[in-house]
Amino acid sequence: MATSVEHCRLFASHFASYGEDIGLRGAGYAMGCAAEPPYGKTATVVLHVSYNYRVFAAIARWSLERISPSKPEVIEVIMPEKIKVGILGATGMVGQRFITLLENHPWFEVVTLAASAHSAGKTYEEAVGSRWKMETPMPEYAKHMVVADGDDAESVAANVDFMFSAVNMPKDEIRAIEEEYAKTETPVVSNNSAHRWTPDVPMVVPEINPEHFAVIEHQRKRLGTTRGFIAVKPNCSIQAYTPALAAWKEFEPREVVVSTYQAISGAGKTFQDWPEMVGNIIPFISGEEAKSEKEPLKVFGHVDADKGKIVPFDGDLKITSQCIRVPVLNGHTATVFLNFGKKATKEELIDRLVNYTSKASELGLPHAPKHFIQYLTEDDRPQVKLDVDYEGGMGVSIGRLREDSIFDWKFVGLAHNTLRGAAGGALEGAEMLKALGYITKK
C-alpha cells in the first residue's frame, strides 16, 4: 500500500493533468490531497486556489476516481483563507500595477493600501484622482478603500501578512522604512532598488536564482526577526537579456555589450504627462547603466552561508551598457553582443532558450509563464507591438540570433518593463516565497 504522501502526489498529478486538458489556468497548479488511504466514500480535498467551487469539485472527484476503487460520492473542498497583502506606495504607477495584478489573485488578498500623508484618509479613488495610468479601469475593490499613512508602519503592518513596497522616496528613506516594516515581523517584497545591494537581501528572478532566498535566514538574524525580512527584484533594464545569459550558462558568457531601449513607463510616465517624448529619444537614463552592468552579477552569484550574504559572480562575465529612453509606452528592448568561453552552435543556443525550465514553472506559481523564453525566427522580431505581452507580459522574447564579425554572437531581446520587469516580477517573487514557506499567514 502506498503511503499517504505518495497518494497525495498521485492525486495532484491526476488533478494537474485534467486541469491542463480543460485549459483552466491554475487548475494544473493546484495542490490537492485526499484523506488517508484507503479512501472511503467521503474524501477531503485541500485546494490551494480560489476558483469555481463546482468545477474544482468535479475535477477532484474525477481525479480521486482514477486512483481510488471506492469512488467517493462526496467531495469536501476546503479553500484556504487568502494571505492578506498591503501595498506601500499604492498611488504611484507601480502601486497601480500591483492593484490591477492582485485583483482576484488566487492566493493573495489586498486589504491595505498605504501612501504618503497627503493621500492618507482619502479613498483610493480620491487619492489617485486623474493620475490613474493603467490601460484598464481602476478595480472596483480598490476604489473605496481608505488609504493609510505609510509612515505608520506598526499600524499598517498590524492588518497584513506581508507588504509590497513601491514607494518613490530617496533611497536612504526607502531602506529605513522597509526595514521598519520587516522589524514588525512583516515580510516586505520590494520593487525598489534601495536594498538591491544590501548583502543579505535576496534579489531574485524566480526563473533564474530562487536559491538566493536561503539568505533570508541570515538577514533575519541581523534584523532580529523571526518572520520579517526584505526581498527585492532586479532592475527592469536587465530583464530583456539576463534570461538568455542564464539559459546559456553552460557556454560561459563572457564579454557582453548591451544597449537597452527603454519605455517611458519605466520612468512612471505616459505620453499624456510626458508629451516631449513623442518622436524623441533621450540618450541617458540616470543610474540605469550601472544597474544594467552590475545587477546580473548578483543574480548569477551565490549564497555564502559562512558569511551570511550573497556573493556576486566573480568569474569572466563582464557587461558594459548604454541605456536610452525611447518613445514607447511599455517594453524594454535590448541589443546584445557577446562572447562565450565555450563554442556553441546556433541550434544549441536556440535549444537552450526554448527548452529553459525553472523551479517557478515546476511550482505552478500563478504568474509564472508556462514558457519563460520564446525564440522568434522572423528577421523583424521581436517587436513591442507584437511581442511585449508574450505570456501575459511575464515572458521574454529573443530574436535575430546570429554570428558577429567582432564578437561571437549577437541578438535582440524584449521584456515588458512594468510586468516582468516591475510589479509582475515582484508578485511572482512573492508567490515563490509563499510556495517555499517564507511568506505565511501571521
GROMACS .gro file of C-alpha atoms in nm:
model
  442
    1MET     CA    1   0.000   0.000   0.000
    2ALA     CA    2   0.134   0.341  -0.095
    3THR     CA    3   0.193   0.599   0.174
    4SER     CA    4  -0.039   0.896   0.214
    5VAL     CA    5   0.233   1.122   0.074
    6GLU     CA    6   0.259   0.906  -0.237
    7HIS     CA    7  -0.119   0.908  -0.274
    8CYS     CA    8  -0.118   1.284  -0.234
    9ARG     CA    9   0.138   1.319  -0.512
   10LEU     CA   10  -0.056   1.081  -0.734
   11PHE     CA   11  -0.375   1.278  -0.674
   12ALA     CA   12  -0.203   1.605  -0.754
   13SER     CA   13  -0.067   1.454  -1.075
   14HIS     CA   14  -0.411   1.341  -1.193
   15PHE     CA   15  -0.559   1.674  -1.090
   16ALA     CA   16  -0.293   1.863  -1.281
   17SER     CA   17  -0.332   1.662  -1.600
   18TYR     CA   18  -0.707   1.711  -1.607
   19GLY     CA   19  -0.669   2.079  -1.533
   20GLU     CA   20  -0.442   2.110  -1.836
   21ASP     CA   21  -0.693   1.922  -2.052
   22ILE     CA   22  -0.976   2.166  -1.983
   23GLY     CA   23  -0.749   2.467  -2.008
   24LEU     CA   24  -0.811   2.619  -1.665
   25ARG     CA   25  -0.515   2.839  -1.575
   26GLY     CA   26  -0.422   2.742  -1.224
   27ALA     CA   27  -0.609   2.411  -1.221
   28GLY     CA   28  -0.300   2.222  -1.316
   29TYR     CA   29  -0.108   2.407  -1.048
   30ALA     CA   30  -0.337   2.330  -0.756
   31MET     CA   31  -0.206   2.109  -0.483
   32GLY     CA   32  -0.460   1.857  -0.370
   33CYS     CA   33  -0.459   1.574  -0.125
   34ALA     CA   34  -0.725   1.320  -0.031
   35ALA     CA   35  -0.796   1.171   0.309
   36GLU     CA   36  -0.575   0.892   0.441
   37PRO     CA   37  -0.582   0.588   0.211
   38PRO     CA   38  -0.766   0.364   0.160
   39TYR     CA   39  -1.026   0.624   0.063
   40GLY     CA   40  -1.379   0.593   0.189
   41LYS     CA   41  -1.700   0.732   0.045
   42THR     CA   42  -1.607   1.078   0.165
   43ALA     CA   43  -1.281   1.248   0.089
   44THR     CA   44  -1.142   1.584   0.188
   45VAL     CA   45  -0.955   1.774  -0.076
   46VAL     CA   46  -0.746   2.079   0.003
   47LEU     CA   47  -0.713   2.309  -0.296
   48HIS     CA   48  -0.469   2.596  -0.271
   49VAL     CA   49  -0.664   2.801  -0.522
   50SER     CA   50  -0.983   3.004  -0.526
   51TYR     CA   51  -1.159   2.933  -0.850
   52ASN     CA   52  -1.509   2.800  -0.918
   53TYR     CA   53  -1.601   2.553  -0.644
   54ARG     CA   54  -1.814   2.323  -0.861
   55VAL     CA   55  -1.556   2.299  -1.136
   56PHE     CA   56  -1.281   2.208  -0.891
   57ALA     CA   57  -1.501   1.963  -0.702
   58ALA     CA   58  -1.573   1.790  -1.032
   59ILE     CA   59  -1.205   1.773  -1.116
   60ALA     CA   60  -1.126   1.643  -0.767
   61ARG     CA   61  -1.393   1.373  -0.793
   62TRP     CA   62  -1.266   1.264  -1.134
   63SER     CA   63  -0.908   1.254  -1.004
   64LEU     CA   64  -0.997   1.051  -0.696
   65GLU     CA   65  -1.192   0.800  -0.903
   66ARG     CA   66  -0.879   0.743  -1.107
   67ILE     CA   67  -0.684   0.630  -0.802
   68SER     CA   68  -0.948   0.506  -0.558
   69PRO     CA   69  -1.162   0.198  -0.618
   70SER     CA   70  -1.417   0.320  -0.358
   71LYS     CA   71  -1.524   0.602  -0.593
   72PRO     CA   72  -1.606   0.865  -0.330
   73GLU     CA   73  -1.956   1.008  -0.352
   74VAL     CA   74  -1.889   1.324  -0.152
   75ILE     CA   75  -1.610   1.567  -0.208
   76GLU     CA   76  -1.542   1.824   0.061
   77VAL     CA   77  -1.340   2.109  -0.082
   78ILE     CA   78  -1.155   2.336   0.159
   79MET     CA   79  -1.046   2.674   0.023
   80PRO     CA   80  -0.769   2.808   0.248
   81GLU     CA   81  -0.801   3.166   0.367
   82LYS     CA   82  -0.605   3.402   0.147
   83ILE     CA   83  -0.288   3.573   0.262
   84LYS     CA   84  -0.351   3.938   0.344
   85VAL     CA   85  -0.144   4.190   0.150
   86GLY     CA   86  -0.067   4.558   0.188
   87ILE     CA   87   0.077   4.786  -0.080
   88LEU     CA   88   0.313   5.063   0.028
   89GLY     CA   89   0.324   5.339  -0.234
   90ALA     CA   90  -0.014   5.231  -0.370
   91THR     CA   91  -0.094   5.554  -0.557
   92GLY     CA   92   0.209   5.554  -0.789
   93MET     CA   93   0.239   5.380  -1.124
   94VAL     CA   94   0.393   5.058  -0.988
   95GLY     CA   95   0.146   5.058  -0.699
   96GLN     CA   96  -0.135   5.085  -0.952
   97ARG     CA   97   0.007   4.790  -1.144
   98PHE     CA   98   0.013   4.585  -0.822
   99ILE     CA   99  -0.354   4.669  -0.765
  100THR     CA  100  -0.453   4.551  -1.113
  101LEU     CA  101  -0.246   4.232  -1.091
  102LEU     CA  102  -0.378   4.139  -0.747
  103GLU     CA  103  -0.745   4.162  -0.844
  104ASN     CA  104  -0.892   3.812  -0.791
  105HIS     CA  105  -0.550   3.666  -0.713
  106PRO     CA  106  -0.587   3.301  -0.608
  107TRP     CA  107  -0.351   3.326  -0.308
  108PHE     CA  108  -0.338   3.691  -0.202
  109GLU     CA  109  -0.597   3.948  -0.099
  110VAL     CA  110  -0.526   4.320  -0.082
  111VAL     CA  111  -0.655   4.454   0.249
  112THR     CA  112  -0.446   4.769   0.299
  113LEU     CA  113  -0.333   5.048   0.068
  114ALA     CA  114  -0.073   5.286   0.209
  115ALA     CA  115   0.081   5.602   0.069
  116SER     CA  116   0.206   5.943   0.181
  117ALA     CA  117   0.040   6.152   0.450
  118HIS     CA  118  -0.103   6.367   0.169
  119SER     CA  119  -0.313   6.073   0.047
  120ALA     CA  120  -0.388   5.922   0.389
  121GLY     CA  121  -0.752   5.936   0.495
  122LYS     CA  122  -0.885   5.963   0.140
  123THR     CA  123  -1.044   5.684  -0.055
  124TYR     CA  124  -0.808   5.533  -0.308
  125GLU     CA  125  -1.014   5.674  -0.593
  126GLU     CA  126  -0.991   6.024  -0.442
  127ALA     CA  127  -0.620   5.992  -0.368
  128VAL     CA  128  -0.532   5.888  -0.724
  129GLY     CA  129  -0.776   6.126  -0.892
  130SER     CA  130  -0.684   6.179  -1.257
  131ARG     CA  131  -0.345   6.007  -1.213
  132TRP     CA  132  -0.467   5.652  -1.292
  133LYS     CA  133  -0.219   5.533  -1.557
  134MET     CA  134  -0.318   5.174  -1.627
  135GLU     CA  135  -0.472   5.066  -1.957
  136THR     CA  136  -0.761   4.901  -1.771
  137PRO     CA  137  -1.008   5.077  -1.534
  138MET     CA  138  -0.935   5.101  -1.163
  139PRO     CA  139  -1.057   4.777  -0.999
  140GLU     CA  140  -1.378   4.822  -0.803
  141TYR     CA  141  -1.235   4.653  -0.495
  142ALA     CA  142  -0.977   4.930  -0.453
  143LYS     CA  143  -1.184   5.241  -0.523
  144HIS     CA  144  -1.339   5.283  -0.179
  145MET     CA  145  -1.053   5.153   0.033
  146VAL     CA  146  -0.927   5.426   0.266
  147VAL     CA  147  -0.558   5.496   0.216
  148ALA     CA  148  -0.342   5.453   0.526
  149ASP     CA  149  -0.039   5.661   0.619
  150GLY     CA  150   0.258   5.453   0.504
  151ASP     CA  151   0.486   5.613   0.763
  152ASP     CA  152   0.286   5.444   1.041
  153ALA     CA  153   0.444   5.102   0.993
  154GLU     CA  154   0.312   4.949   1.315
  155SER     CA  155  -0.048   5.034   1.234
  156VAL     CA  156  -0.031   4.932   0.867
  157ALA     CA  157   0.156   4.609   0.935
  158ALA     CA  158  -0.090   4.502   1.205
  159ASN     CA  159  -0.352   4.418   0.942
  160VAL     CA  160  -0.144   4.233   0.682
  161ASP     CA  161   0.062   3.917   0.640
  162PHE     CA  162   0.315   4.081   0.409
  163MET     CA  163   0.375   4.404   0.215
  164PHE     CA  164   0.463   4.503  -0.138
  165SER     CA  165   0.679   4.815  -0.148
  166ALA     CA  166   0.652   5.056  -0.442
  167VAL     CA  167   0.735   5.383  -0.269
  168ASN     CA  168   0.903   5.670  -0.450
  169MET     CA  169   1.142   5.826  -0.198
  170PRO     CA  170   1.515   5.889  -0.153
  171LYS     CA  171   1.699   5.557  -0.123
  172ASP     CA  172   1.810   5.602   0.237
  173GLU     CA  173   1.448   5.667   0.338
  174ILE     CA  174   1.330   5.361   0.146
  175ARG     CA  175   1.590   5.143   0.317
  176ALA     CA  176   1.481   5.273   0.656
  177ILE     CA  177   1.106   5.230   0.607
  178GLU     CA  178   1.136   4.883   0.453
  179GLU     CA  179   1.347   4.767   0.746
  180GLU     CA  180   1.097   4.925   0.983
  181TYR     CA  181   0.819   4.715   0.829
  182ALA     CA  182   1.033   4.400   0.833
  183LYS     CA  183   1.101   4.451   1.204
  184THR     CA  184   0.726   4.438   1.270
  185GLU     CA  185   0.760   4.073   1.160
  186THR     CA  186   0.607   4.160   0.822
  187PRO     CA  187   0.788   4.038   0.509
  188VAL     CA  188   0.847   4.310   0.250
  189VAL     CA  189   0.869   4.231  -0.121
  190SER     CA  190   1.010   4.542  -0.282
  191ASN     CA  191   1.010   4.679  -0.634
  192ASN     CA  192   1.264   4.945  -0.530
  193SER     CA  193   1.638   4.948  -0.589
  194ALA     CA  194   1.735   5.071  -0.242
  195HIS     CA  195   1.812   4.728  -0.093
  196ARG     CA  196   1.938   4.553  -0.407
  197TRP     CA  197   2.297   4.573  -0.289
  198THR     CA  198   2.232   4.500   0.076
  199PRO     CA  199   2.441   4.179   0.100
  200ASP     CA  200   2.182   3.968   0.284
  201VAL     CA  201   1.879   4.084   0.082
  202PRO     CA  202   1.794   3.841  -0.200
  203MET     CA  203   1.750   3.999  -0.544
  204VAL     CA  204   1.565   3.730  -0.734
  205VAL     CA  205   1.432   3.650  -1.078
  206PRO     CA  206   1.221   3.343  -0.984
  207GLU     CA  207   1.316   3.158  -1.303
  208ILE     CA  208   1.688   3.214  -1.251
  209ASN     CA  209   1.807   3.230  -0.888
  210PRO     CA  210   1.539   3.127  -0.634
  211GLU     CA  211   1.809   2.956  -0.427
  212HIS     CA  212   1.915   3.305  -0.313
  213PHE     CA  213   1.609   3.317  -0.086
  214ALA     CA  214   1.813   3.100   0.151
  215VAL     CA  215   1.997   3.415   0.263
  216ILE     CA  216   1.676   3.532   0.434
  217GLU     CA  217   1.762   3.331   0.744
  218HIS     CA  218   2.084   3.530   0.780
  219GLN     CA  219   1.903   3.857   0.720
  220ARG     CA  220   1.652   3.773   0.993
  221LYS     CA  221   1.936   3.728   1.239
  222ARG     CA  222   2.069   4.072   1.152
  223LEU     CA  223   1.725   4.233   1.183
  224GLY     CA  224   1.639   4.041   1.499
  225THR     CA  225   1.321   3.898   1.344
  226THR     CA  226   1.172   3.552   1.323
  227ARG     CA  227   0.932   3.621   1.038
  228GLY     CA  228   1.009   3.961   0.885
  229PHE     CA  229   1.255   4.014   0.601
  230ILE     CA  230   1.308   4.210   0.279
  231ALA     CA  231   1.331   4.060  -0.070
  232VAL     CA  232   1.373   4.259  -0.392
  233LYS     CA  233   1.355   4.212  -0.767
  234PRO     CA  234   1.624   4.336  -1.005
  235ASN     CA  235   1.601   4.633  -1.238
  236CYS     CA  236   1.365   4.630  -1.535
  237SER     CA  237   1.652   4.704  -1.775
  238ILE     CA  238   1.817   4.362  -1.731
  239GLN     CA  239   1.506   4.151  -1.797
  240ALA     CA  240   1.542   4.150  -2.178
  241TYR     CA  241   1.889   3.989  -2.183
  242THR     CA  242   1.977   3.830  -1.846
  243PRO     CA  243   1.738   3.534  -1.902
  244ALA     CA  244   1.925   3.450  -2.222
  245LEU     CA  245   2.257   3.462  -2.037
  246ALA     CA  246   2.109   3.227  -1.777
  247ALA     CA  247   1.990   2.986  -2.045
  248TRP     CA  248   2.341   2.986  -2.196
  249LYS     CA  249   2.527   2.943  -1.869
  250GLU     CA  250   2.691   2.617  -1.980
  251PHE     CA  251   2.863   2.804  -2.265
  252GLU     CA  252   3.017   3.055  -2.020
  253PRO     CA  253   2.910   3.403  -2.136
  254ARG     CA  254   3.200   3.644  -2.104
  255GLU     CA  255   3.223   3.988  -2.263
  256VAL     CA  256   2.872   4.132  -2.310
  257VAL     CA  257   2.793   4.465  -2.475
  258VAL     CA  258   2.430   4.566  -2.434
  259SER     CA  259   2.226   4.868  -2.535
  260THR     CA  260   1.877   4.899  -2.386
  261TYR     CA  261   1.595   5.097  -2.543
  262GLN     CA  262   1.362   5.169  -2.255
  263ALA     CA  263   0.994   5.259  -2.247
  264ILE     CA  264   0.866   5.573  -2.080
  265SER     CA  265   0.655   5.378  -1.830
  266GLY     CA  266   0.986   5.283  -1.673
  267ALA     CA  267   1.004   5.645  -1.560
  268GLY     CA  268   0.646   5.627  -1.429
  269LYS     CA  269   0.520   5.828  -1.726
  270THR     CA  270   0.268   5.809  -2.008
  271PHE     CA  271   0.267   6.015  -2.328
  272GLN     CA  272  -0.008   6.227  -2.176
  273ASP     CA  273   0.215   6.354  -1.897
  274TRP     CA  274   0.543   6.339  -2.093
  275PRO     CA  275   0.448   6.479  -2.436
  276GLU     CA  276   0.803   6.584  -2.517
  277MET     CA  277   0.890   6.214  -2.558
  278VAL     CA  278   0.666   6.182  -2.863
  279GLY     CA  279   0.904   6.139  -3.159
  280ASN     CA  280   1.202   6.182  -2.929
  281ILE     CA  281   1.496   5.983  -2.791
  282ILE     CA  282   1.695   6.070  -2.478
  283PRO     CA  283   2.039   5.903  -2.471
  284PHE     CA  284   2.067   5.897  -2.093
  285ILE     CA  285   1.873   5.742  -1.802
  286SER     CA  286   2.017   5.822  -1.463
  287GLY     CA  287   2.160   5.520  -1.282
  288GLU     CA  288   2.042   5.263  -1.536
  289GLU     CA  289   2.378   5.174  -1.686
  290ALA     CA  290   2.535   5.083  -1.353
  291LYS     CA  291   2.232   4.867  -1.270
  292SER     CA  292   2.241   4.702  -1.612
  293GLU     CA  293   2.607   4.610  -1.576
  294LYS     CA  294   2.622   4.505  -1.210
  295GLU     CA  295   2.286   4.355  -1.116
  296PRO     CA  296   2.319   4.045  -1.336
  297LEU     CA  297   2.637   3.963  -1.144
  298LYS     CA  298   2.444   3.949  -0.817
  299VAL     CA  299   2.169   3.743  -0.981
  300PHE     CA  300   2.438   3.495  -1.100
  301GLY     CA  301   2.613   3.496  -0.763
  302HIS     CA  302   2.579   3.253  -0.473
  303VAL     CA  303   2.486   3.249  -0.106
  304ASP     CA  304   2.790   3.226   0.119
  305ALA     CA  305   2.646   3.056   0.425
  306ASP     CA  306   2.955   3.125   0.637
  307LYS     CA  307   2.943   3.499   0.568
  308GLY     CA  308   2.563   3.515   0.563
  309LYS     CA  309   2.544   3.710   0.239
  310ILE     CA  310   2.516   3.685  -0.138
  311VAL     CA  311   2.850   3.699  -0.317
  312PRO     CA  312   2.822   3.836  -0.673
  313PHE     CA  313   2.956   3.626  -0.959
  314ASP     CA  314   3.329   3.691  -0.989
  315GLY     CA  315   3.413   3.490  -1.300
  316ASP     CA  316   3.490   3.607  -1.652
  317LEU     CA  317   3.148   3.762  -1.721
  318LYS     CA  318   3.183   4.136  -1.783
  319ILE     CA  319   2.897   4.361  -1.900
  320THR     CA  320   2.908   4.712  -2.042
  321SER     CA  321   2.593   4.902  -2.136
  322GLN     CA  322   2.420   5.209  -2.271
  323CYS     CA  323   2.060   5.285  -2.171
  324ILE     CA  324   1.839   5.501  -2.393
  325ARG     CA  325   1.485   5.632  -2.338
  326VAL     CA  326   1.268   5.579  -2.646
  327PRO     CA  327   0.911   5.681  -2.738
  328VAL     CA  328   0.744   5.352  -2.643
  329LEU     CA  329   0.488   5.315  -2.364
  330ASN     CA  330   0.568   4.961  -2.244
  331GLY     CA  331   0.853   4.727  -2.329
  332HIS     CA  332   1.230   4.741  -2.291
  333THR     CA  333   1.431   4.618  -2.590
  334ALA     CA  334   1.799   4.517  -2.570
  335THR     CA  335   2.055   4.467  -2.845
  336VAL     CA  336   2.334   4.242  -2.725
  337PHE     CA  337   2.678   4.135  -2.846
  338LEU     CA  338   2.860   3.863  -2.652
  339ASN     CA  339   3.144   3.615  -2.642
  340PHE     CA  340   3.142   3.268  -2.491
  341GLY     CA  341   3.413   3.070  -2.317
  342LYS     CA  342   3.290   2.753  -2.489
  343LYS     CA  343   3.186   2.724  -2.850
  344ALA     CA  344   2.816   2.685  -2.926
  345THR     CA  345   2.617   2.639  -3.244
  346LYS     CA  346   2.310   2.845  -3.327
  347GLU     CA  347   2.098   2.534  -3.292
  348GLU     CA  348   2.235   2.470  -2.943
  349LEU     CA  349   2.176   2.829  -2.835
  350ILE     CA  350   1.815   2.830  -2.958
  351ASP     CA  351   1.753   2.492  -2.798
  352ARG     CA  352   1.865   2.620  -2.457
  353LEU     CA  353   1.633   2.920  -2.489
  354VAL     CA  354   1.314   2.741  -2.586
  355ASN     CA  355   1.371   2.446  -2.352
  356TYR     CA  356   1.467   2.653  -2.049
  357THR     CA  357   1.291   2.527  -1.738
  358SER     CA  358   1.279   2.659  -1.386
  359LYS     CA  359   1.153   2.598  -1.036
  360ALA     CA  360   0.894   2.874  -1.089
  361SER     CA  361   0.711   2.676  -1.355
  362GLU     CA  362   0.754   2.349  -1.164
  363LEU     CA  363   0.588   2.503  -0.858
  364GLY     CA  364   0.299   2.629  -1.070
  365LEU     CA  365   0.313   2.988  -0.949
  366PRO     CA  366   0.003   3.176  -1.071
  367HIS     CA  367   0.206   3.442  -1.252
  368ALA     CA  368   0.490   3.223  -1.374
  369PRO     CA  369   0.491   3.199  -1.755
  370LYS     CA  370   0.438   2.850  -1.891
  371HIS     CA  371   0.725   2.914  -2.134
  372PHE     CA  372   0.968   3.170  -1.993
  373ILE     CA  373   1.158   3.239  -2.317
  374GLN     CA  374   1.038   3.230  -2.675
  375TYR     CA  375   1.266   3.246  -2.977
  376LEU     CA  376   1.130   3.427  -3.283
  377THR     CA  377   1.272   3.331  -3.623
  378GLU     CA  378   1.145   3.629  -3.824
  379ASP     CA  379   1.404   3.892  -3.911
  380ASP     CA  380   1.181   4.174  -3.783
  381ARG     CA  381   1.105   4.029  -3.440
  382PRO     CA  382   1.076   4.080  -3.150
  383GLN     CA  383   0.858   4.389  -3.184
  384VAL     CA  384   0.698   4.579  -2.899
  385LYS     CA  385   0.356   4.588  -3.063
  386LEU     CA  386   0.356   4.217  -3.140
  387ASP     CA  387   0.555   4.059  -2.858
  388VAL     CA  388   0.560   4.267  -2.540
  389ASP     CA  389   0.258   4.083  -2.398
  390TYR     CA  390   0.401   3.736  -2.453
  391GLU     CA  391   0.286   3.508  -2.168
  392GLY     CA  392   0.077   3.789  -2.022
  393GLY     CA  393   0.378   4.020  -2.020
  394MET     CA  394   0.573   3.778  -1.799
  395GLY     CA  395   0.771   3.604  -2.073
  396VAL     CA  396   1.086   3.713  -2.257
  397SER     CA  397   1.121   3.728  -2.635
  398ILE     CA  398   1.454   3.670  -2.811
  399GLY     CA  399   1.525   3.706  -3.182
  400ARG     CA  400   1.782   3.787  -3.450
  401LEU     CA  401   2.043   3.550  -3.306
  402ARG     CA  402   2.335   3.544  -3.546
  403GLU     CA  403   2.711   3.526  -3.559
  404ASP     CA  404   2.903   3.854  -3.541
  405SER     CA  405   3.219   3.972  -3.714
  406ILE     CA  406   3.379   4.100  -3.391
  407PHE     CA  407   3.200   3.913  -3.110
  408ASP     CA  408   3.086   3.551  -3.118
  409TRP     CA  409   2.712   3.620  -3.133
  410LYS     CA  410   2.452   3.897  -3.125
  411PHE     CA  411   2.079   3.901  -3.055
  412VAL     CA  412   1.781   4.120  -2.968
  413GLY     CA  413   1.569   4.076  -2.655
  414LEU     CA  414   1.238   4.222  -2.535
  415ALA     CA  415   1.060   4.219  -2.199
  416HIS     CA  416   0.761   4.405  -2.055
  417ASN     CA  417   0.913   4.651  -1.811
  418THR     CA  418   0.618   4.703  -1.574
  419LEU     CA  419   0.507   4.337  -1.570
  420ARG     CA  420   0.809   4.110  -1.597
  421GLY     CA  421   1.037   4.400  -1.503
  422ALA     CA  422   0.847   4.555  -1.213
  423ALA     CA  423   0.524   4.471  -1.030
  424GLY     CA  424   0.471   4.140  -1.211
  425GLY     CA  425   0.820   4.023  -1.126
  426ALA     CA  426   0.777   4.124  -0.762
  427LEU     CA  427   0.440   3.946  -0.748
  428GLU     CA  428   0.588   3.628  -0.892
  429GLY     CA  429   0.868   3.657  -0.637
  430ALA     CA  430   0.611   3.680  -0.358
  431GLU     CA  431   0.433   3.376  -0.498
  432MET     CA  432   0.756   3.181  -0.486
  433LEU     CA  433   0.825   3.299  -0.131
  434LYS     CA  434   0.480   3.175  -0.036
  435ALA     CA  435   0.529   2.843  -0.215
  436LEU     CA  436   0.864   2.793  -0.036
  437GLY     CA  437   0.716   2.878   0.304
  438TYR     CA  438   0.884   3.215   0.365
  439ILE     CA  439   0.553   3.404   0.345
  440THR     CA  440   0.272   3.263   0.559
  441LYS     CA  441  -0.028   3.393   0.747
  442LYS     CA  442   0.057   3.562   1.074
   0.00000   0.00000   0.00000
